[in-house]
């Protein structure tokens, strides 16, 4: 099967780099998004997300004449769906006292519906959006059947999870191993051929539901392991231990690899995807459920740590450094750092946040500083929430000359406590109640 033209539905962090990469490898791509502003931005030759290397790749895709953006799909050899699958904002499920979040599949439904008028015999449809188990079979197949064509017989249908790391998406798209789950072996084979266009990592064929489970298992594994690290940070705090020291010692065991605690788990994937498994089978997922709860409540533990450092928070001025959900990205979705700021404000603190990757973000009730200097100038305390490289590189001596703050709280173990102390600061870290200051 030869793929000459594809439609990529959803042009966000996954869809746009994917579309750009296909275009760079000789395929004609129509990128589709329902957001008119995004389409206009792209058709002006600009991009709407921050991802290293993407601007250059996108500009050359446009210049090659192989990329265009539109609000509706058109006929193509293959359709890739990369639309969001968040959880529902106000609806919850419950089972035996567990209250859990529910997947919001509306974008997948409408993306699949948008393909129906253009689907032809011999096409391939690939769902890339992270989805609950059996979505491809139980949700997508019936929608595409409205075309009058039968999935697996008249056209190919596959699920292929995306596991790229924001910040390194363009490299990882090409180098990572990719799983392709077909609803038939022929569908998996068609997916294999499509992604062979550029994937240099291994491409492994399986069935669609296994591929869906693989993605959810990967992120759930991370979430559960971060939860235990976060729980250790709380225990260390209670027992006068420095969790960072304890973890580094425990990890000397050849078969132990404890992850880092932090202010919580955010982003569009790890804090969301485990809920898909809980929703699908709450009676089978108590560990996954409780891990989610631990990570979702970790911002409260950060607030406790700030209180330990500052006493009452009422009227205290805090400079919050970083609102992204992880280092060196501009993605603020589900960010635990933003949750920490809201909780501090709830306790009466006056918080100024500085997020270098998105200084103008509209963060619903959070005061965004235009620069670092503004955030720290009149602060009582500097609270580090994200391990951005540029924060890591800050010099305590220089900061001392720019701030009234005397107290540092590091929630990500990014800074050398001794360097800050020798520049006149008190230094606190989460999960460390051992050292004199912390
Ligand atoms: N961002 C990541 O690092 C990452 C990694 C792995 C998997 N994923 C998964 O990939 C999927 C996409 O994530 P993302 O981060 O690219 O999302 P995103 O929000 O950045 O982009 C999705 C785009 O889809 C558009 N859209 C929504 N409904 C549409 C429709 N019916 N038709 C056309 N466009 C539509 C939105 O306007 C948006 O521009 C999600 O399921 C996510 O869980 C994301």
CSV table of C-alpha atoms and ligand atoms in Angstrom, one decimal:
chain,number,residue,atom,x,y,z
A,1,UNK,CA,0.0,0.0,0.0
A,2,UNK,CA,1.3,3.4,-0.9
A,3,UNK,CA,0.5,6.4,1.2
A,4,UNK,CA,0.7,9.7,-0.8
A,5,UNK,CA,-1.8,11.8,1.1
A,6,UNK,CA,-2.9,11.9,4.7
A,7,UNK,CA,-5.2,13.9,6.9
A,8,UNK,CA,-4.0,14.6,10.5
A,9,UNK,CA,-7.0,15.5,12.7
A,10,UNK,CA,-6.1,17.6,15.7
A,11,UNK,CA,-3.1,19.9,15.4
A,12,UNK,CA,-1.8,20.2,19.0
A,13,UNK,CA,1.3,19.0,20.7
A,14,UNK,CA,1.0,15.6,19.0
A,15,UNK,CA,-0.8,16.3,15.7
A,16,UNK,CA,1.3,19.2,14.5
A,17,UNK,CA,4.7,17.6,14.9
A,18,UNK,CA,3.3,14.4,13.4
A,19,UNK,CA,1.9,16.2,10.4
A,20,UNK,CA,5.1,18.2,10.0
A,21,UNK,CA,7.2,15.0,10.1
A,22,UNK,CA,5.1,13.2,7.5
A,23,UNK,CA,5.3,16.2,5.2
A,24,UNK,CA,9.1,16.3,5.7
A,25,UNK,CA,9.2,12.7,4.5
A,26,UNK,CA,7.4,13.3,1.2
A,27,UNK,CA,3.8,12.8,2.2
A,28,UNK,CA,1.2,15.4,1.3
A,29,UNK,CA,-0.6,16.4,4.5
A,30,UNK,CA,-3.8,18.2,5.3
A,31,UNK,CA,-3.8,19.2,8.9
A,32,UNK,CA,-7.2,19.6,10.4
A,33,UNK,CA,-8.3,21.4,13.5
A,34,UNK,CA,-11.7,22.7,14.6
A,35,UNK,CA,-10.0,25.8,16.1
A,36,UNK,CA,-10.2,28.5,13.4
A,37,UNK,CA,-7.5,30.6,15.1
A,38,UNK,CA,-5.0,27.6,14.9
A,39,UNK,CA,-5.8,27.2,11.2
A,40,UNK,CA,-5.2,30.9,10.5
A,41,UNK,CA,-2.0,30.9,12.5
A,42,UNK,CA,-0.7,27.9,10.6
A,43,UNK,CA,-1.7,29.2,7.2
A,44,UNK,CA,0.2,32.4,8.0
A,45,UNK,CA,3.3,30.1,8.4
A,46,UNK,CA,3.4,30.5,12.2
A,47,UNK,CA,2.9,27.9,14.9
A,48,UNK,CA,0.8,28.1,18.1
A,49,UNK,CA,2.8,25.8,20.4
A,50,UNK,CA,6.3,25.8,21.8
A,51,UNK,CA,8.3,22.7,20.9
A,52,UNK,CA,12.1,22.8,20.1
A,53,UNK,CA,12.7,22.5,16.3
A,54,UNK,CA,9.1,22.5,15.4
A,55,UNK,CA,9.0,26.1,13.9
A,56,UNK,CA,11.8,25.3,11.5
A,57,UNK,CA,10.3,21.9,10.5
A,58,UNK,CA,6.9,23.4,10.1
A,59,UNK,CA,8.2,26.3,7.9
A,60,UNK,CA,10.0,23.9,5.6
A,61,UNK,CA,6.9,21.6,5.4
A,62,UNK,CA,4.9,24.7,4.3
A,63,UNK,CA,7.6,25.8,1.8
A,64,UNK,CA,7.7,22.3,0.3
A,65,UNK,CA,4.0,22.7,-0.6
A,66,UNK,CA,3.2,19.4,1.2
A,67,UNK,CA,1.4,20.9,4.2
A,68,UNK,CA,-1.8,22.8,4.4
A,69,UNK,CA,-4.2,23.4,7.3
A,70,UNK,CA,-8.0,23.3,7.1
A,71,UNK,CA,-11.0,23.1,9.4
A,72,UNK,CA,-12.4,20.0,7.7
A,73,UNK,CA,-10.9,16.7,6.5
A,74,UNK,CA,-10.8,15.8,2.8
A,75,UNK,CA,-10.3,12.6,0.9
A,76,UNK,CA,-6.9,11.0,1.6
A,77,UNK,CA,-5.2,7.6,1.8
A,78,UNK,CA,-5.0,7.7,5.6
A,79,UNK,CA,-6.5,9.6,8.5
A,80,UNK,CA,-4.7,10.0,11.8
A,81,UNK,CA,-6.8,11.2,14.8
A,82,UNK,CA,-4.8,13.1,17.5
A,83,UNK,CA,-7.4,15.0,19.4
A,84,UNK,CA,-7.6,15.6,23.1
A,85,UNK,CA,-9.0,13.0,25.6
A,86,UNK,CA,-9.2,14.9,28.9
A,87,UNK,CA,-11.4,13.9,31.8
A,88,UNK,CA,-14.8,15.4,32.2
A,89,UNK,CA,-14.8,18.6,34.3
A,90,UNK,CA,-18.0,18.1,36.4
A,91,UNK,CA,-19.0,14.5,36.1
A,92,UNK,CA,-17.6,11.7,38.3
A,93,UNK,CA,-18.1,8.0,38.6
A,94,UNK,CA,-18.3,6.2,41.9
A,95,UNK,CA,-17.8,2.6,43.1
A,96,UNK,CA,-17.6,1.4,46.7
A,97,UNK,CA,-16.7,4.8,48.1
A,98,UNK,CA,-14.2,5.5,45.3
A,99,UNK,CA,-15.0,8.7,43.4
A,100,UNK,CA,-13.2,8.8,40.0
A,101,UNK,CA,-12.9,11.0,37.0
A,102,UNK,CA,-14.5,10.1,33.7
A,103,UNK,CA,-13.0,10.2,30.2
A,104,UNK,CA,-14.3,13.0,27.9
A,105,UNK,CA,-14.4,11.3,24.5
A,106,UNK,CA,-16.3,14.0,22.7
A,107,UNK,CA,-13.3,15.1,20.6
A,108,UNK,CA,-12.6,11.5,19.4
A,109,UNK,CA,-16.3,11.1,18.6
A,110,UNK,CA,-16.5,14.3,16.5
A,111,UNK,CA,-13.1,13.7,14.9
A,112,UNK,CA,-14.3,10.2,13.8
A,113,UNK,CA,-17.6,11.6,12.6
A,114,UNK,CA,-15.7,14.2,10.6
A,115,UNK,CA,-13.9,11.5,8.6
A,116,UNK,CA,-17.1,9.6,7.7
A,117,UNK,CA,-18.0,11.6,4.5
A,118,UNK,CA,-14.5,11.2,3.1
A,119,UNK,CA,-13.8,7.5,3.9
A,120,UNK,CA,-13.1,5.3,0.9
A,121,UNK,CA,-12.3,1.6,0.4
A,122,UNK,CA,-8.7,0.8,1.1
A,123,UNK,CA,-8.1,3.8,3.4
A,124,UNK,CA,-6.4,3.5,6.8
A,125,UNK,CA,-7.7,5.2,9.9
A,126,UNK,CA,-5.4,5.4,13.0
A,127,UNK,CA,-6.5,6.6,16.4
A,128,UNK,CA,-3.5,8.1,18.3
A,129,UNK,CA,-5.4,9.8,21.1
A,130,UNK,CA,-4.9,8.1,24.5
A,131,UNK,CA,-8.1,6.2,25.0
A,132,UNK,CA,-9.9,3.8,27.4
A,133,UNK,CA,-9.6,0.1,26.6
A,134,UNK,CA,-11.8,-1.0,23.7
A,135,UNK,CA,-12.3,2.6,22.4
A,136,UNK,CA,-11.2,1.6,18.9
A,137,UNK,CA,-13.6,-1.4,18.7
A,138,UNK,CA,-16.5,-0.1,20.7
A,139,UNK,CA,-16.5,3.6,19.9
A,140,UNK,CA,-14.7,4.3,16.6
A,141,UNK,CA,-15.8,1.2,14.6
A,142,UNK,CA,-19.6,2.0,14.9
A,143,UNK,CA,-19.0,5.7,14.0
A,144,UNK,CA,-17.0,4.8,10.9
A,145,UNK,CA,-19.6,2.2,9.9
A,146,UNK,CA,-21.9,5.2,9.1
A,147,UNK,CA,-19.9,5.5,5.9
A,148,UNK,CA,-21.4,2.3,4.7
A,149,UNK,CA,-18.0,0.7,4.8
A,150,UNK,CA,-16.9,-2.0,7.2
A,151,UNK,CA,-13.8,-1.6,9.3
A,152,UNK,CA,-11.3,-4.4,8.8
A,153,UNK,CA,-12.9,-5.5,5.5
A,154,UNK,CA,-13.3,-2.3,3.4
A,155,UNK,CA,-10.8,-0.1,5.2
A,156,UNK,CA,-8.1,-0.6,7.8
A,157,UNK,CA,-8.4,0.7,11.3
A,158,UNK,CA,-5.6,0.8,14.0
A,159,UNK,CA,-4.8,2.2,17.3
A,160,UNK,CA,-1.2,3.6,17.8
A,161,UNK,CA,-0.3,5.3,21.0
A,162,UNK,CA,2.0,8.2,21.1
A,163,UNK,CA,4.7,8.2,23.8
A,164,UNK,CA,6.9,11.2,22.9
A,165,UNK,CA,8.4,13.5,25.5
A,166,UNK,CA,7.4,17.1,25.2
A,167,UNK,CA,10.5,19.1,24.6
A,168,UNK,CA,11.9,16.2,22.4
A,169,UNK,CA,8.9,15.4,20.3
A,170,UNK,CA,10.5,15.7,16.9
A,171,UNK,CA,13.4,13.4,17.7
A,172,UNK,CA,11.3,10.9,19.7
A,173,UNK,CA,8.7,10.6,16.9
A,174,UNK,CA,11.3,9.2,14.7
A,175,UNK,CA,13.5,7.3,17.2
A,176,UNK,CA,11.0,5.8,19.7
A,177,UNK,CA,9.6,2.3,19.3
A,178,UNK,CA,6.0,2.4,18.1
A,179,UNK,CA,3.2,0.0,18.8
A,180,UNK,CA,0.5,-0.4,16.1
A,181,UNK,CA,-2.6,-2.3,17.1
A,182,UNK,CA,-4.8,-3.3,14.2
A,183,UNK,CA,-8.4,-4.4,14.4
A,184,UNK,CA,-7.2,-7.1,12.0
A,185,UNK,CA,-3.6,-8.2,11.2
A,186,UNK,CA,-4.0,-6.4,7.8
A,187,UNK,CA,-4.9,-3.2,9.6
A,188,UNK,CA,-1.8,-3.5,11.8
A,189,UNK,CA,0.3,-4.1,8.6
A,190,UNK,CA,-1.1,-1.0,6.9
A,191,UNK,CA,-0.3,1.1,10.0
A,192,UNK,CA,3.2,-0.4,10.0
A,193,UNK,CA,3.7,0.7,6.4
A,194,UNK,CA,2.4,4.2,7.1
A,195,UNK,CA,4.7,4.9,10.1
A,196,UNK,CA,7.6,3.2,8.4
A,197,UNK,CA,7.7,6.4,6.4
A,198,UNK,CA,9.7,8.0,9.1
A,199,UNK,CA,9.9,5.8,12.3
A,200,UNK,CA,13.5,4.5,12.8
A,201,UNK,CA,12.7,2.8,16.2
A,202,UNK,CA,11.1,-0.6,16.2
A,203,UNK,CA,7.5,-0.8,15.0
A,204,UNK,CA,5.6,-3.7,16.7
A,205,UNK,CA,2.3,-4.9,15.5
A,206,UNK,CA,-0.4,-6.1,17.8
A,207,UNK,CA,-4.2,-5.9,18.2
A,208,UNK,CA,-6.0,-2.6,18.9
A,209,UNK,CA,-7.0,-3.2,22.5
A,210,UNK,CA,-3.6,-4.4,23.5
A,211,UNK,CA,-2.1,-1.2,22.0
A,212,UNK,CA,-4.6,0.9,24.0
A,213,UNK,CA,-3.7,-1.0,27.2
A,214,UNK,CA,0.0,-0.5,26.6
A,215,UNK,CA,-0.3,3.2,26.6
A,216,UNK,CA,-2.4,3.3,29.7
A,217,UNK,CA,-0.1,0.8,31.5
A,218,UNK,CA,2.9,2.9,30.7
A,219,UNK,CA,1.5,6.1,32.2
A,220,UNK,CA,-0.2,4.3,35.1
A,221,UNK,CA,3.1,2.6,36.0
A,222,UNK,CA,4.7,6.1,36.1
A,223,UNK,CA,1.9,7.5,38.2
A,224,UNK,CA,1.9,4.7,40.8
A,225,UNK,CA,5.7,5.0,41.1
A,226,UNK,CA,5.6,8.7,41.6
A,227,UNK,CA,2.9,8.3,44.2
A,228,UNK,CA,5.1,6.0,46.3
A,229,UNK,CA,7.9,8.6,46.0
A,230,UNK,CA,5.5,11.3,47.1
A,231,UNK,CA,4.2,9.1,50.0
A,232,UNK,CA,7.8,8.5,51.1
A,233,UNK,CA,8.4,12.3,51.1
A,234,UNK,CA,5.5,12.7,53.6
A,235,UNK,CA,6.9,9.9,55.7
A,236,UNK,CA,10.4,11.4,55.7
A,237,UNK,CA,8.9,14.7,56.8
A,238,UNK,CA,7.2,13.0,59.7
A,239,UNK,CA,10.3,11.1,60.9
A,240,UNK,CA,13.0,13.7,60.6
A,241,UNK,CA,14.5,12.2,57.5
A,242,UNK,CA,15.7,13.8,54.2
A,243,UNK,CA,13.8,11.8,51.6
A,244,UNK,CA,16.3,12.7,48.9
A,245,UNK,CA,19.1,11.2,50.8
A,246,UNK,CA,17.0,8.2,51.8
A,247,UNK,CA,16.0,7.6,48.1
A,248,UNK,CA,19.6,7.9,46.9
A,249,UNK,CA,20.6,5.3,49.4
A,250,UNK,CA,17.7,3.0,48.7
A,251,UNK,CA,18.5,3.2,45.0
A,252,UNK,CA,21.9,1.7,45.7
A,253,UNK,CA,20.0,-1.6,45.9
A,254,UNK,CA,20.5,-3.2,42.5
A,255,UNK,CA,16.8,-3.8,41.9
A,256,UNK,CA,15.3,-0.6,43.4
A,257,UNK,CA,14.7,2.5,41.4
A,258,UNK,CA,12.6,5.0,43.4
A,259,UNK,CA,11.5,8.0,41.4
A,260,UNK,CA,11.6,11.6,42.6
A,261,UNK,CA,8.9,13.1,44.8
A,262,UNK,CA,7.7,16.6,43.8
A,263,UNK,CA,4.7,19.0,44.0
A,264,UNK,CA,2.4,16.5,42.3
A,265,UNK,CA,1.7,15.0,38.9
A,266,UNK,CA,0.3,17.1,36.0
A,267,UNK,CA,0.1,17.4,32.3
A,268,UNK,CA,-2.3,15.8,29.8
A,269,UNK,CA,-1.1,12.3,30.2
A,270,UNK,CA,0.1,10.8,33.5
A,271,UNK,CA,-2.5,12.7,35.7
A,272,UNK,CA,-5.3,11.7,33.3
A,273,UNK,CA,-4.7,8.3,31.8
A,274,UNK,CA,-4.9,6.1,34.9
A,275,UNK,CA,-8.4,7.3,35.5
A,276,UNK,CA,-9.4,5.6,32.2
A,277,UNK,CA,-8.4,2.3,33.7
A,278,UNK,CA,-10.3,3.1,37.0
A,279,UNK,CA,-13.4,4.1,35.1
A,280,UNK,CA,-13.2,1.0,32.9
A,281,UNK,CA,-12.9,-1.4,35.9
A,282,UNK,CA,-13.1,0.3,39.3
A,283,UNK,CA,-13.5,-3.0,41.1
A,284,UNK,CA,-10.0,-4.1,39.8
A,285,UNK,CA,-8.0,-0.9,40.3
A,286,UNK,CA,-7.7,0.1,44.0
A,287,UNK,CA,-4.0,0.6,43.7
A,288,UNK,CA,-4.3,2.9,40.6
A,289,UNK,CA,-7.1,4.8,42.3
A,290,UNK,CA,-5.2,5.5,45.5
A,291,UNK,CA,-2.0,6.4,43.6
A,292,UNK,CA,-4.0,9.0,41.7
A,293,UNK,CA,-5.4,10.3,45.0
A,294,UNK,CA,-1.9,10.6,46.6
A,295,UNK,CA,-0.5,12.5,43.6
A,296,UNK,CA,-3.6,14.8,43.4
A,297,UNK,CA,-3.2,15.7,47.0
A,298,UNK,CA,0.5,16.3,46.9
A,299,UNK,CA,0.0,20.1,46.4
A,300,UNK,CA,-1.4,20.2,49.9
A,301,UNK,CA,1.8,18.7,51.2
A,302,UNK,CA,3.7,21.5,49.4
A,303,UNK,CA,1.5,24.0,51.2
A,304,UNK,CA,2.3,22.3,54.6
A,305,UNK,CA,6.0,22.6,53.8
A,306,UNK,CA,5.7,26.3,52.9
A,307,UNK,CA,3.9,26.8,56.2
A,308,UNK,CA,6.7,25.0,58.0
A,309,UNK,CA,9.0,27.6,56.4
A,310,UNK,CA,6.9,30.7,56.8
A,311,UNK,CA,4.5,30.1,59.6
A,312,UNK,CA,1.1,31.5,58.9
A,313,UNK,CA,0.6,32.2,55.2
A,314,UNK,CA,-1.8,35.1,55.7
A,315,UNK,CA,-0.5,38.2,54.0
A,316,UNK,CA,2.9,36.5,53.1
A,317,UNK,CA,4.3,37.4,49.7
A,318,UNK,CA,5.5,34.4,47.8
A,319,UNK,CA,7.2,34.3,44.4
A,320,UNK,CA,6.2,31.0,42.7
A,321,UNK,CA,8.8,30.0,40.1
A,322,UNK,CA,7.3,27.8,37.4
A,323,UNK,CA,3.8,26.9,36.5
A,324,UNK,CA,4.4,24.3,33.8
A,325,UNK,CA,3.6,20.7,34.7
A,326,UNK,CA,7.3,19.7,34.0
A,327,UNK,CA,10.7,21.2,33.2
A,328,UNK,CA,11.4,23.2,30.1
A,329,UNK,CA,7.9,23.0,28.5
A,330,UNK,CA,5.2,25.6,28.1
A,331,UNK,CA,2.4,23.2,28.8
A,332,UNK,CA,0.4,24.3,31.9
A,333,UNK,CA,-2.4,21.7,31.7
A,334,UNK,CA,-3.3,20.0,34.9
A,335,UNK,CA,-0.3,21.6,36.5
A,336,UNK,CA,0.2,20.8,40.2
A,337,UNK,CA,2.2,24.1,40.4
A,338,UNK,CA,-0.9,26.1,39.6
A,339,UNK,CA,-2.9,24.0,42.2
A,340,UNK,CA,-0.2,24.9,44.8
A,341,UNK,CA,-0.6,28.6,44.0
A,342,UNK,CA,-4.4,28.4,44.3
A,343,UNK,CA,-4.0,26.6,47.7
A,344,UNK,CA,-1.5,29.2,49.0
A,345,UNK,CA,-3.8,32.0,47.9
A,346,UNK,CA,-6.7,30.3,49.7
A,347,UNK,CA,-4.6,30.5,52.9
A,348,UNK,CA,-4.2,34.2,52.5
A,349,UNK,CA,-0.8,34.4,50.7
A,350,UNK,CA,-0.1,36.9,48.0
A,351,UNK,CA,1.5,35.0,45.2
A,352,UNK,CA,3.2,36.3,42.1
A,353,UNK,CA,4.0,33.6,39.6
A,354,UNK,CA,6.8,33.6,37.0
A,355,UNK,CA,6.5,31.1,34.1
A,356,UNK,CA,9.3,31.9,31.6
A,357,UNK,CA,7.8,29.6,29.0
A,358,UNK,CA,4.3,31.3,29.1
A,359,UNK,CA,4.6,34.6,30.8
A,360,UNK,CA,1.3,35.9,29.5
A,361,UNK,CA,-0.8,32.7,30.3
A,362,UNK,CA,-4.3,33.4,31.6
A,363,UNK,CA,-4.2,31.3,34.7
A,364,UNK,CA,-7.6,32.0,36.2
A,365,UNK,CA,-6.9,34.0,39.4
A,366,UNK,CA,-3.1,33.7,39.4
A,367,UNK,CA,-1.1,36.9,39.2
A,368,UNK,CA,1.5,36.4,36.4
A,369,UNK,CA,4.7,38.4,36.7
A,370,UNK,CA,6.2,39.8,33.5
A,371,UNK,CA,9.7,38.7,34.6
A,372,UNK,CA,11.6,37.0,37.4
A,373,UNK,CA,12.7,40.3,38.9
A,374,UNK,CA,9.1,41.5,39.3
A,375,UNK,CA,8.1,38.2,40.9
A,376,UNK,CA,10.9,38.1,43.6
A,377,UNK,CA,11.5,41.8,44.3
A,378,UNK,CA,9.2,42.2,47.3
A,379,UNK,CA,8.7,38.6,48.2
A,380,UNK,CA,9.0,37.0,51.7
A,381,UNK,CA,9.8,33.7,50.1
A,382,UNK,CA,10.8,32.1,46.8
A,383,UNK,CA,9.0,28.8,46.0
A,384,UNK,CA,10.5,26.7,43.3
A,385,UNK,CA,7.8,24.6,41.7
A,386,UNK,CA,9.3,23.4,38.4
A,387,UNK,CA,12.9,22.3,37.5
A,388,UNK,CA,13.3,24.5,34.5
A,389,UNK,CA,16.9,24.7,33.4
A,390,UNK,CA,17.0,28.4,33.7
A,391,UNK,CA,15.9,28.2,37.3
A,392,UNK,CA,18.4,25.6,38.0
A,393,UNK,CA,21.1,28.0,36.8
A,394,UNK,CA,20.1,30.9,39.0
A,395,UNK,CA,22.9,32.2,41.2
A,396,UNK,CA,21.9,32.5,44.9
A,397,UNK,CA,24.3,35.4,45.3
A,398,UNK,CA,22.7,37.3,42.4
A,399,UNK,CA,19.2,36.5,43.5
A,400,UNK,CA,20.1,37.8,47.0
A,401,UNK,CA,20.7,41.2,45.4
A,402,UNK,CA,17.3,41.3,43.7
A,403,UNK,CA,14.9,40.2,46.4
A,404,UNK,CA,13.7,40.9,49.9
A,405,UNK,CA,13.0,37.2,50.4
A,406,UNK,CA,15.0,35.4,53.0
A,407,UNK,CA,13.3,32.0,52.7
A,408,UNK,CA,13.7,29.5,49.8
A,409,UNK,CA,11.4,26.5,49.4
A,410,UNK,CA,12.5,24.0,46.8
A,411,UNK,CA,9.8,21.4,45.9
A,412,UNK,CA,11.8,19.7,43.1
A,413,UNK,CA,15.3,19.2,44.7
A,414,UNK,CA,16.8,21.5,42.0
A,415,UNK,CA,19.0,23.8,44.2
A,416,UNK,CA,22.0,23.3,46.4
A,417,UNK,CA,20.8,24.2,49.9
A,418,UNK,CA,24.3,25.1,51.1
A,419,UNK,CA,24.8,27.7,48.3
A,420,UNK,CA,21.6,29.4,49.2
A,421,UNK,CA,22.3,29.3,52.9
A,422,UNK,CA,25.8,30.9,52.4
A,423,UNK,CA,24.0,33.7,50.5
A,424,UNK,CA,21.9,34.5,53.5
A,425,UNK,CA,18.8,32.5,52.9
A,426,UNK,CA,17.0,29.9,54.9
A,427,UNK,CA,16.5,26.8,52.8
A,428,UNK,CA,13.7,24.3,52.9
A,429,UNK,CA,12.9,21.3,50.6
A,430,UNK,CA,9.8,19.1,50.6
A,431,UNK,CA,10.4,15.7,52.2
A,432,UNK,CA,13.4,17.0,54.1
A,433,UNK,CA,12.9,17.6,57.8
A,434,UNK,CA,16.5,16.7,58.7
A,435,UNK,CA,18.7,19.7,58.0
A,436,UNK,CA,18.6,22.7,60.4
A,437,UNK,CA,16.6,24.9,58.1
A,438,UNK,CA,14.4,22.4,56.5
B,1,LIG,N1,1.0,16.0,24.6
B,1,LIG,C1,1.6,14.9,24.8
B,1,LIG,O1,2.8,14.9,25.2
B,1,LIG,C2,1.0,13.6,24.5
B,1,LIG,C3,1.8,12.4,24.6
B,1,LIG,C4,1.2,11.2,24.3
B,1,LIG,C5,-0.1,11.1,24.0
B,1,LIG,N2,-0.9,12.3,24.0
B,1,LIG,C6,-2.3,12.1,23.6
B,1,LIG,O2,-2.5,12.6,22.3
B,1,LIG,C7,-3.8,13.2,22.2
B,1,LIG,C8,-3.7,14.6,21.7
B,1,LIG,O3,-2.9,15.4,22.7
B,1,LIG,P1,-2.3,16.8,22.4
B,1,LIG,O4,-1.4,17.1,23.5
B,1,LIG,O5,-1.8,16.9,21.0
B,1,LIG,O6,-3.7,17.7,22.5
B,1,LIG,P2,-3.8,19.3,22.2
B,1,LIG,O7,-4.9,19.8,23.0
B,1,LIG,O8,-2.4,19.9,22.2
B,1,LIG,O9,-4.3,19.3,20.7
B,1,LIG,C9,-5.4,18.7,20.2
B,1,LIG,C10,-6.0,19.6,19.1
B,1,LIG,O10,-7.1,18.9,18.6
B,1,LIG,C11,-8.1,19.9,18.2
B,1,LIG,N3,-9.4,19.2,18.1
B,1,LIG,C12,-10.3,18.9,19.1
B,1,LIG,N4,-11.4,18.3,18.6
B,1,LIG,C13,-11.2,18.2,17.3
B,1,LIG,C14,-11.9,17.7,16.2
B,1,LIG,N5,-13.1,17.1,16.4
B,1,LIG,N6,-11.4,17.8,15.0
B,1,LIG,C15,-10.3,18.4,14.7
B,1,LIG,N7,-9.5,18.9,15.7
B,1,LIG,C16,-9.9,18.8,17.0
B,1,LIG,C17,-8.0,20.9,19.3
B,1,LIG,O11,-8.4,22.2,18.8
B,1,LIG,C18,-6.4,21.0,19.5
B,1,LIG,O12,-5.8,21.9,18.7
B,1,LIG,C19,-4.4,13.1,23.6
B,1,LIG,O13,-5.2,11.9,23.6
B,1,LIG,C20,-3.3,12.9,24.5
B,1,LIG,O14,-3.6,12.3,25.7
B,1,LIG,C21,-0.4,13.5,24.2
